[in-house]
Amino acid sequence: MLLPVLLLLLPFPDLPSVAGHPLYMRLPPSTLQALSAQGTKALQAAQRSAQWAVNRVAMEIQHRLHECRGCANHTVPCPAGPGRPRPQAQDPAAPGPCGERRPSTANVTRAHGRIVGGSAAPPGAWPWLVRLQVGGQPLCGGVLVAASWVLTAAHCFAGAQNELLWTVTLAEGPRGEQAEEVPVNRILPHPKFDPRTFHNDLALVQLWTPVSWAGAVRPVCLPQGPREPPAGTACAIAGWGALFEDGPEAEAVREARVPLLSADTCKRALGPELHPSSMLCAGYLAGGIDSCQGDSGGPLTCSEPGPRPKEVLYGVTSWGDGCGEPGKPGVYTRVAVFKDWLQEQMSAIPSSREPSCRELLAWDPPAEPQADAAPPCAFYSRLCSGPAVACARLAQQQCLQRRRRCELRSLAHTLLGLLRGAQDLLGPSPGMRRLAPALARSALSLLEPPRHPAREQRLHPGSRAAGARFPKRRPEQRKEGNGCPGLETLQQKLATLQGTHAWILQVPSEHLAMDFHEVLADLGSKTLTGLFRAWVRAGLGGQHVVFGGLVGLEPATMARSLPRLLVQALQAFRLATLAEAEGPQMGAR
Ligand code: ARG
C-alpha cells in the first residue's frame, strides 16, 4: 500500500547511461516553467467553469423554489408536474398591458450631468430593462418583450455565442426588490447581422424559464406598423452604460430623453456608415446627451399617448461615433422593420429548432427511446420517413451526440482555448488541428462522474497520487421544497455536479497553481510519430502526481505534445482527488 506513495516521494534515480550516452532526457526548466504557467491557467479555467456549472443549477433551484412559493401564495400559476419547466414558445402567463410604467416614475428627467448627459432612473422606472451577463460580467442591456424573450443587439454576442455562459438579470422592483437572474436558453442573432457594418444589429434571447408578471417586471410594447413616430418626437433611452466615452459604467440605471432624428439628418451626420433600412438616429447634434458603451441592446422607447400611455420600443441601442460628441447622434436598430422576424421567432414551435445545449444538458434520456421522438429530440425526427420507432431511436442518438458536444463546449472549450494559447507560447503548432479532437476527448473525461478509484487506477496505470489534502468542502444543503415538482431532480443534478467537479472545486484558490517539476523522456522509446515515452512529475498545491505520457523532443513535436500533457496532468489530479476521497485503502491519508 505504501509503495506508490514512497515511490512518489523519492526523486527520480540518477540517470543511467550506456557508453556515455544518456538513456533519458529531461525537459529544460524554461519549458517546464512555460508548461506550469499554462497548467495554472487551465486549472483556473477548469475551476471557473466548474463553479459556473454548479452555480447555474443552484440558480435554477432558487428560481424553482421562488415559483413554488409564488404558487403556494396563489400569485403565480403552479409549475408543471415532474420534470423541468421548459421554455414555452407561447408565453404562458398573461402579461397584462405592455409598456406600462408606474406613474411616479414616468417623468424622464431633463438632461443634467450625464447615460451620457442623463440622470439616475428611480428604481423600477423601466420594468422591461434587463442586463445581459456573460460569465457573470455585465456586458449589454436588453428589453423584455414577452415572458420568455429579451430583445437586444446582435453585436453583444460577437465574443461569446455559447448560451451556457449567459444570464439575464431582470429589473429590480420600485422598492429595490432583489433582481432575479435567469439563465439563457437560446441566442438568436438576426441571420443578416453584419458584424462589420452593424447592419441588422438585433438578437432575440430566449430565457430558460419565463418570467412571472407577478413582480415588478413588465414587457415593453412592440411597434404595430413599420414606421417610427415623426422626427423630433422625444423618446427615452436607459441603461447601465458608461457615463462618458471610455468612462466607468453606471452603478444604477440611468435614463435620458432624446429626440428622434430624420434619416436625412442622420445620414448627413454619420455618412455612409448609416444604413437607414435597419438603423435610426436619436439625440442632439449639439452633443452632450447620448447612450454609450454598455448601453447596447437597451431600449429607445417612445411614449404613445392615450388614456393609459404606453411605452413602445422603436430602437435598440447599437452604436455611435464616440459618446455624446457634437454632430454624432447615437444609432439604434429599427425595431419596427423587424416585426415579422420577431413574430416568426417567438411563435416558432419548439421542434422546429435544434435543441439548445441547455435543453440537452437538462434532458434525462429514457433508457429505451419512446415510440415517438419526444422533446427535445423531436427536431431530429422531422425528416425521417421510416417507422416511428426507428425514427425515434435515430432522433435520440442524434440528441445524445449533440449533448456530448454541448458537454464538450462547457468545459473543454475553455480548456482548448487555453491549450491553443499554450501552443502559441511553446512554439509552432503544425499538428494542432489534428490534435484538437484527441485533446477534447481526454478533456471530456474530466467531466465524467467519478467512478471507483480502484477501477480508474487500472484504466490509467501510470497515475499515482500522494501528498497534502485540502479539507473537503461539504456538499451544499439539499433540503426544502417538498411538494415542489421537479425540485428533487434539480437537487440531484446539483449533487452530481458537485461530485463531478469536486476535484477542482475543493482546491482553495490560493493553491491553484500547477507545477511541472520534471518531464523525463525515455530516449529508447521513440514512437512512429516521433514522440518518446516520458514520466511526468507535477504538483498542485501540496498534492503530487506522477504519470506516464508522450513527449516530443524537437521543437515541432514538442509543441504538439505539450498540450496533451497538460490535459493528462489535470486528469491525474482528478484521479488523485478521487483516490483520496476513497480514503484509507489507498494508503494515503
Ligand atoms: N456599441 C455600444 C455598446 O456596445 C453602444 C454605443 C452607443 N453609442 C452611442 N454613442 N450612442 O454598448
XYZ file of C-alpha atoms and ligand atoms in Angstrom:
601
model
C 0.000 0.000 0.000
C 2.727 2.422 0.943
C 4.889 1.626 -2.030
C 3.275 4.009 -4.508
C 3.483 6.821 -2.001
C 7.135 6.157 -1.302
C 7.871 5.958 -4.970
C 6.395 9.402 -5.365
C 8.316 10.972 -2.587
C 11.642 9.709 -3.899
C 13.396 11.779 -6.524
C 13.983 10.093 -9.851
C 17.009 7.795 -9.749
C 20.246 9.028 -11.237
C 20.105 8.816 -14.948
C 21.643 5.626 -16.271
C 23.764 5.848 -19.365
C 25.231 3.468 -21.885
C 28.743 4.174 -23.088
C 28.388 7.810 -22.100
C 25.056 8.258 -23.927
C 22.183 9.103 -21.638
C 19.127 6.921 -21.927
C 16.890 9.630 -20.563
C 16.476 13.302 -21.227
C 14.922 15.973 -19.005
C 12.944 18.831 -20.489
C 14.726 22.138 -19.709
C 13.478 24.351 -16.856
C 12.248 27.046 -19.254
C 9.885 24.566 -20.918
C 8.700 23.314 -17.533
C 8.023 26.878 -16.484
C 6.003 27.634 -19.586
C 4.093 24.395 -19.138
C 3.414 25.232 -15.478
C 2.122 28.689 -16.351
C -0.297 27.243 -18.898
C -1.263 24.464 -16.482
C -2.160 27.048 -13.863
C -4.308 28.898 -16.362
C -6.021 25.648 -17.314
C -6.710 24.920 -13.646
C -8.173 28.351 -13.128
C -10.362 27.938 -16.167
C -11.471 24.495 -15.026
C -12.376 25.873 -11.599
C -14.257 28.832 -13.028
C -16.112 26.596 -15.359
C -16.985 24.111 -12.589
C -18.195 26.929 -10.372
C -20.312 28.138 -13.221
C -21.866 24.759 -13.826
C -22.716 24.421 -10.146
C -23.983 27.986 -9.820
C -26.221 27.618 -12.813
C -28.042 24.683 -11.268
C -28.154 26.399 -7.870
C -29.760 29.339 -9.630
C -32.328 27.103 -11.263
C -33.158 25.619 -7.879
C -33.701 29.083 -6.490
C -35.862 30.001 -9.410
C -37.887 26.851 -8.945
C -38.349 27.477 -5.238
C -39.398 31.018 -5.999
C -42.030 29.744 -8.425
C -43.266 27.157 -5.968
C -43.564 29.744 -3.216
C -45.457 32.089 -5.521
C -47.764 29.234 -6.412
C -48.416 28.420 -2.760
C -49.388 32.080 -2.263
C -51.524 31.942 -5.419
C -49.578 34.789 -7.003
C -48.341 32.729 -9.964
C -49.631 29.558 -11.632
C -48.183 26.386 -10.144
C -45.256 24.907 -12.082
C -45.941 21.836 -14.198
C -45.625 18.296 -12.856
C -42.407 16.318 -12.509
C -39.656 17.182 -14.925
C -38.333 20.596 -15.564
C -40.041 23.713 -16.725
C -39.379 24.143 -20.415
C -39.246 27.475 -22.082
C -42.536 27.900 -23.868
C -42.884 29.039 -27.437
C -46.029 30.897 -26.479
C -45.830 32.835 -23.275
C -47.969 31.154 -20.670
C -48.962 33.845 -18.223
C -50.900 36.847 -19.473
C -48.519 39.785 -19.133
C -51.250 42.347 -18.618
C -50.817 45.564 -20.564
C -47.416 46.084 -22.177
C -45.377 49.237 -21.880
C -46.971 50.469 -18.698
C -44.810 52.413 -16.272
C -45.587 53.198 -12.664
C -46.922 56.755 -12.601
C -44.339 58.046 -10.125
C -41.516 57.014 -12.448
C -42.972 58.139 -15.726
C -41.274 61.526 -15.951
C -37.886 61.130 -17.534
C -35.857 63.914 -16.059
C -34.458 66.538 -18.358
C -30.820 66.244 -19.004
C -28.402 67.342 -16.379
C -24.984 65.938 -15.675
C -24.642 62.837 -17.780
C -26.260 57.577 -19.660
C -24.001 60.435 -21.154
C -25.922 63.509 -20.090
C -28.835 61.820 -18.335
C -29.811 61.164 -14.761
C -30.293 58.235 -12.369
C -33.598 56.483 -13.016
C -35.814 55.774 -9.978
C -35.816 52.027 -9.112
C -38.420 50.160 -11.148
C -38.695 53.006 -13.666
C -38.002 50.704 -16.641
C -39.727 47.390 -15.845
C -38.603 45.804 -19.149
C -34.974 46.838 -18.974
C -32.712 43.837 -18.279
C -28.998 43.286 -18.056
C -27.124 40.614 -20.002
C -24.157 38.959 -18.326
C -21.545 36.648 -19.719
C -19.657 34.592 -17.159
C -21.160 36.879 -14.523
C -19.825 40.046 -16.203
C -22.448 42.581 -17.298
C -21.986 43.268 -20.978
C -25.131 44.698 -22.515
C -28.640 45.854 -21.862
C -31.754 44.120 -23.166
C -35.502 44.602 -23.315
C -38.151 42.160 -22.159
C -40.670 41.806 -24.994
C -42.502 38.677 -23.762
C -42.317 36.321 -20.775
C -39.556 34.227 -22.347
C -37.999 36.739 -24.732
C -35.493 39.520 -24.468
C -34.571 41.702 -27.406
C -31.031 43.015 -27.576
C -28.223 43.863 -30.011
C -26.617 41.050 -32.012
C -23.142 42.540 -31.597
C -23.304 41.768 -27.869
C -22.642 38.120 -28.730
C -19.691 38.706 -31.023
C -17.244 37.252 -28.491
C -19.397 34.522 -26.959
C -22.261 32.761 -28.697
C -22.383 29.932 -26.158
C -25.739 30.315 -24.409
C -24.497 28.351 -21.401
C -22.338 31.302 -20.419
C -25.117 33.897 -20.472
C -27.642 35.005 -17.868
C -30.188 37.802 -17.778
C -30.865 39.934 -14.709
C -34.370 41.329 -14.552
C -35.245 44.847 -13.477
C -35.309 45.450 -9.780
C -38.601 46.476 -8.223
C -39.625 50.017 -7.265
C -38.566 49.433 -3.681
C -35.260 47.996 -4.815
C -36.575 44.405 -4.567
C -33.824 41.996 -5.388
C -33.367 41.461 -9.097
C -33.775 37.927 -10.358
C -31.166 36.244 -12.555
C -32.402 33.855 -15.232
C -30.238 31.546 -17.366
C -30.354 31.978 -21.130
C -31.699 29.067 -23.150
C -31.030 30.229 -26.670
C -29.467 33.142 -28.525
C -30.918 34.030 -31.931
C -28.878 36.745 -33.636
C -30.584 38.175 -36.714
C -29.417 35.942 -39.581
C -28.435 39.008 -41.614
C -26.497 40.754 -38.864
C -23.240 42.041 -40.335
C -20.575 42.487 -37.663
C -18.550 44.815 -39.916
C -21.310 47.318 -40.649
C -23.667 46.574 -37.720
C -26.426 46.194 -40.300
C -29.403 44.346 -38.664
C -27.906 44.566 -35.187
C -30.671 42.702 -33.384
C -30.906 39.436 -31.455
C -33.607 37.612 -29.576
C -32.670 35.833 -26.382
C -34.908 33.081 -25.103
C -34.949 32.717 -21.340
C -34.706 29.310 -19.740
C -37.822 29.929 -17.665
C -40.492 32.511 -18.448
C -40.572 35.450 -16.049
C -43.604 35.810 -13.859
C -45.512 39.074 -14.188
C -46.371 38.968 -10.522
C -43.414 41.140 -9.551
C -42.207 44.429 -10.908
C -41.254 43.232 -14.404
C -43.377 44.059 -17.452
C -42.864 43.650 -21.176
C -42.451 46.675 -23.400
C -44.872 47.138 -26.346
C -43.622 46.353 -29.844
C -44.489 48.760 -32.686
C -47.676 47.949 -34.598
C -46.603 49.256 -38.000
C -43.293 49.542 -39.876
C -42.744 53.277 -39.143
C -41.399 55.311 -36.248
C -43.066 58.431 -34.851
C -42.048 61.634 -36.696
C -38.617 63.202 -36.283
C -38.491 65.423 -33.246
C -40.543 63.061 -31.056
C -38.970 62.977 -27.604
C -38.174 59.364 -26.729
C -36.231 57.783 -23.879
C -33.048 55.728 -23.539
C -31.953 53.824 -20.438
C -29.093 51.609 -19.351
C -26.083 50.946 -17.147
C -23.635 52.145 -19.766
C -20.646 54.396 -19.414
C -21.108 57.924 -18.102
C -18.787 59.259 -20.777
C -16.637 57.769 -23.501
C -14.137 55.295 -22.018
C -15.611 56.242 -18.658
C -16.838 53.957 -15.843
C -20.120 52.098 -16.131
C -23.047 53.452 -14.156
C -23.833 51.643 -10.925
C -27.561 52.207 -11.212
C -29.784 52.597 -14.258
C -29.539 55.962 -15.957
C -32.013 57.466 -18.365
C -32.238 60.404 -20.762
C -34.668 61.966 -23.205
C -33.548 62.086 -26.803
C -35.443 63.299 -29.890
C -35.732 61.046 -32.946
C -33.840 62.435 -35.940
C -34.875 62.107 -39.578
C -32.998 59.657 -41.811
C -31.660 62.641 -43.801
C -30.252 64.432 -40.789
C -28.754 61.212 -39.597
C -27.207 60.325 -42.927
C -25.698 63.811 -43.174
C -24.224 63.458 -39.701
C -22.867 59.947 -39.937
C -22.284 59.387 -43.646
C -22.301 56.065 -45.469
C -21.958 54.031 -42.273
C -25.594 54.742 -41.572
C -27.923 52.207 -43.225
C -31.370 53.726 -42.804
C -33.084 50.468 -43.727
C -32.147 48.978 -40.342
C -30.814 51.950 -38.344
C -32.242 55.168 -36.928
C -30.640 58.046 -35.054
C -31.675 59.832 -31.926
C -30.014 62.523 -29.867
C -28.711 66.063 -30.198
C -26.440 67.403 -32.886
C -25.105 69.718 -30.207
C -23.839 66.616 -28.376
C -23.829 66.052 -24.640
C -26.710 63.575 -24.275
C -26.357 60.072 -25.676
C -26.129 56.370 -24.965
C -22.622 54.961 -24.550
C -20.594 51.723 -24.172
C -22.523 49.176 -22.132
C -25.906 50.627 -23.106
C -26.009 48.452 -26.231
C -29.053 46.252 -26.520
C -31.035 48.590 -24.272
C -34.268 50.386 -25.186
C -35.149 53.506 -27.109
C -38.843 53.859 -26.299
C -41.387 56.466 -27.269
C -44.476 57.130 -25.259
C -47.761 56.514 -27.068
C -50.455 58.806 -25.725
C -53.888 57.515 -24.755
C -55.984 57.087 -21.656
C -53.182 54.851 -20.400
C -49.945 55.996 -22.026
C -47.693 53.133 -23.016
C -44.060 52.866 -23.990
C -43.307 51.372 -27.393
C -39.873 50.037 -28.304
C -38.699 51.709 -31.518
C -34.960 51.269 -31.154
C -32.316 49.020 -29.654
C -29.059 50.774 -28.751
C -26.466 49.796 -31.337
C -23.513 52.122 -31.990
C -22.142 55.628 -32.074
C -19.087 57.615 -33.003
C -17.762 58.331 -29.540
C -20.432 59.192 -26.976
C -22.289 62.485 -26.892
C -19.902 64.101 -29.377
C -21.243 67.151 -31.220
C -22.676 66.208 -34.612
C -22.654 62.463 -33.761
C -26.049 61.240 -32.588
C -26.496 57.692 -31.289
C -27.566 54.894 -33.634
C -30.359 52.452 -32.800
C -31.596 49.343 -34.607
C -35.060 49.960 -36.041
C -37.337 47.513 -34.260
C -40.418 48.369 -36.373
C -38.928 46.909 -39.561
C -38.183 43.571 -37.886
C -41.723 42.929 -36.717
C -42.216 39.860 -38.918
C -38.920 38.290 -37.960
C -39.688 38.819 -34.281
C -43.158 37.299 -34.574
C -41.841 34.341 -36.501
C -39.094 33.582 -33.982
C -41.235 33.973 -30.904
C -44.041 31.781 -32.186
C -41.954 29.010 -33.768
C -42.868 25.573 -32.464
C -40.090 24.110 -30.311
C -39.463 21.068 -32.528
C -38.675 23.323 -35.495
C -35.364 24.296 -33.897
C -32.398 22.178 -32.997
C -32.392 21.695 -29.204
C -30.171 24.142 -27.350
C -27.249 22.951 -25.247
C -29.110 23.962 -22.134
C -32.123 21.855 -23.128
C -29.909 18.898 -23.900
C -27.930 19.135 -20.690
C -31.204 19.216 -18.740
C -32.584 16.237 -20.600
C -32.771 12.814 -18.980
C -32.579 10.360 -21.868
C -35.034 7.485 -21.471
C -33.368 4.066 -21.363
C -35.424 2.987 -24.372
C -36.475 5.611 -26.898
C -40.231 6.120 -26.839
C -42.343 5.289 -29.877
C -42.450 8.974 -30.790
C -39.400 11.169 -30.531
C -40.167 13.375 -27.533
C -38.792 16.849 -26.927
C -36.015 17.885 -27.051
C -35.227 15.263 -29.715
C -38.304 15.661 -31.928
C -36.370 18.083 -34.135
C -34.169 15.248 -35.388
C -37.064 13.036 -36.450
C -38.708 15.665 -38.690
C -37.062 14.470 -41.867
C -37.139 10.783 -41.022
C -39.640 8.801 -43.044
C -39.190 5.284 -41.618
C -41.257 3.594 -38.914
C -41.866 5.804 -35.862
C -39.798 3.640 -33.518
C -36.775 3.648 -35.828
C -37.074 7.411 -36.270
C -37.364 7.950 -32.529
C -34.253 5.842 -31.978
C -32.349 7.800 -34.586
C -33.508 11.085 -33.080
C -32.383 10.010 -29.630
C -28.981 9.045 -30.979
C -28.565 12.416 -32.610
C -29.714 14.114 -29.445
C -27.137 12.197 -27.425
C -24.423 13.049 -29.884
C -25.187 16.716 -29.738
C -25.431 16.630 -25.974
C -21.931 15.212 -25.903
C -20.766 18.151 -27.990
C -22.516 20.525 -25.615
C -20.717 18.999 -22.642
C -17.521 19.498 -24.522
C -18.402 23.108 -25.122
C -18.911 23.872 -21.471
C -15.508 22.838 -20.142
C -13.331 21.562 -22.886
C -13.830 24.667 -24.998
C -12.312 26.806 -22.328
C -9.536 24.296 -21.916
C -8.897 24.046 -25.618
C -8.709 27.812 -25.860
C -6.049 27.780 -23.223
C -4.225 24.916 -24.801
C -4.139 26.802 -28.053
C -2.644 29.646 -26.039
C -0.075 27.177 -24.757
C 0.759 26.234 -28.328
C 1.402 29.865 -29.196
C 3.612 30.152 -26.215
C 5.518 26.957 -26.688
C 6.191 27.010 -30.378
C 4.838 26.302 -33.836
C 1.684 24.251 -33.926
C 1.537 22.192 -37.077
C -0.482 19.408 -35.534
C -2.966 21.421 -33.510
C -5.926 20.795 -35.740
C -5.306 17.081 -35.766
C -4.666 17.071 -32.068
C -7.742 19.025 -31.031
C -10.261 16.152 -31.149
C -7.978 13.888 -29.132
C -7.440 16.604 -26.580
C -11.116 17.311 -26.425
C -11.789 13.640 -25.791
C -9.354 13.479 -22.918
C -10.576 16.795 -21.518
C -14.084 15.345 -21.634
C -13.207 12.628 -19.195
C -12.761 15.420 -16.655
C -16.494 15.896 -16.870
C -17.437 12.329 -16.238
C -18.993 11.418 -12.916
C -16.472 9.929 -10.509
C -16.023 6.204 -10.855
C -14.469 3.811 -8.444
C -10.857 4.902 -7.995
C -9.537 1.337 -7.967
C -11.046 0.921 -11.410
C -9.608 4.226 -12.511
C -6.188 3.087 -11.404
C -6.491 0.080 -13.631
C -7.595 2.200 -16.533
C -4.744 4.638 -16.039
C -1.963 2.564 -14.594
C 0.525 5.393 -14.950
C -1.224 7.582 -12.457
C -0.407 7.693 -8.772
C -1.103 10.202 -6.127
C 0.055 11.335 -2.754
C 0.542 14.439 -0.721
C -1.248 17.064 1.273
C -5.018 17.228 1.267
C -7.414 20.037 1.148
C -10.258 19.998 3.621
C -13.272 18.672 1.811
C -15.982 21.165 1.142
C -19.334 19.939 2.256
C -21.867 19.386 -0.474
C -24.454 22.132 -0.357
C -27.560 21.545 1.687
C -30.299 19.714 -0.079
C -33.457 20.454 1.772
C -36.656 22.422 1.478
C -39.357 22.289 -1.095
C -41.186 19.009 -0.605
C -44.077 19.081 -2.997
C -42.329 21.396 -5.440
C -42.316 19.349 -8.640
C -39.007 18.986 -10.391
C -37.052 20.304 -7.451
C -35.673 16.964 -6.427
C -34.325 16.264 -9.908
C -32.553 19.597 -9.792
C -31.121 18.901 -6.379
C -29.862 15.537 -7.538
C -28.283 17.220 -10.504
C -26.581 19.702 -8.215
C -25.211 16.906 -6.045
C -23.910 15.040 -9.109
C -22.267 18.168 -10.448
C -20.650 18.890 -7.138
C -19.338 15.326 -7.119
C -18.078 15.504 -10.681
C -16.281 18.771 -10.123
C -15.202 18.171 -6.527
C -11.629 17.546 -7.646
C -11.246 21.138 -8.748
C -13.838 22.907 -6.585
C -12.181 21.827 -3.368
C -8.804 23.322 -4.251
C -8.586 26.671 -2.452
C -7.867 29.377 -4.986
C -4.557 30.259 -3.342
C -3.349 26.709 -4.091
C -4.482 26.812 -7.664
C -1.069 26.581 -9.275
C 0.232 23.739 -11.378
C 3.889 22.987 -11.126
C 5.631 20.712 -13.594
C 8.656 19.512 -11.619
C 10.087 17.156 -14.149
C 9.471 15.571 -17.533
C 11.822 12.689 -18.179
C 11.822 11.231 -21.698
C 12.999 7.684 -22.385
C 15.270 8.109 -25.398
C 14.999 4.467 -26.324
C 11.241 4.624 -26.848
C 10.716 6.716 -29.969
C 7.311 6.055 -31.499
C 6.374 6.170 -35.181
C 5.037 9.687 -34.697
C 8.385 10.879 -33.362
C 7.374 11.048 -29.684
C 9.095 9.483 -26.673
C 7.619 7.814 -23.627
C 8.031 10.097 -20.659
C 7.447 10.269 -16.938
C 5.932 13.456 -15.692
C 6.064 14.690 -12.116
C 3.777 17.578 -11.260
C 2.337 19.295 -8.207
C -0.878 21.107 -7.462
C -0.815 22.870 -4.108
C 0.508 20.201 -1.787
C -0.621 17.342 -3.992
C 1.799 15.472 -6.220
C 1.146 13.241 -9.178
C 3.295 11.155 -11.433
C 2.051 9.861 -14.728
C 3.281 8.491 -17.999
C 2.826 10.296 -21.285
C 4.419 11.008 -24.638
C 6.653 13.932 -25.403
C 8.407 15.258 -28.492
C 11.985 16.462 -28.228
C 12.246 18.604 -31.331
C 10.506 21.996 -31.437
C 7.620 20.879 -33.657
C 6.947 17.546 -31.962
C 7.365 19.106 -28.552
C 4.845 21.857 -29.238
C 2.468 19.176 -30.433
C 2.884 17.007 -27.368
C 2.748 19.523 -24.507
C -0.962 20.385 -24.529
C -1.779 16.720 -24.155
C 0.500 16.555 -21.118
C -1.475 19.432 -19.618
C -4.749 17.617 -20.002
C -3.174 14.435 -18.630
C -1.948 16.366 -15.609
C -5.470 17.642 -14.990
C -6.761 14.100 -15.267
C -4.090 12.841 -12.893
C -5.080 15.433 -10.297
C -8.693 14.467 -10.687
C -7.853 10.788 -10.164
C -5.672 11.682 -7.210
C -8.567 13.520 -5.566
C -10.894 10.634 -6.238
C -8.424 8.176 -4.802
C -8.120 10.379 -1.769
C -11.870 10.631 -1.346
C -11.885 6.825 -1.345
C -9.894 7.002 1.889
C -7.504 4.741 3.765
C -7.446 1.832 1.358
C -5.281 3.918 -0.957
C -2.737 4.105 1.838
C -2.598 7.857 1.790
C -4.413 9.809 4.418
N -21.811 49.866 -29.048
C -22.069 50.344 -27.728
C -22.234 49.165 -26.785
O -21.830 48.080 -27.144
C -23.200 51.305 -27.702
C -22.718 52.589 -28.148
C -23.738 53.619 -28.263
N -23.005 54.802 -28.552
C -23.533 55.984 -28.741
N -22.761 56.994 -28.943
N -24.835 56.142 -28.757
O -22.625 49.304 -25.642
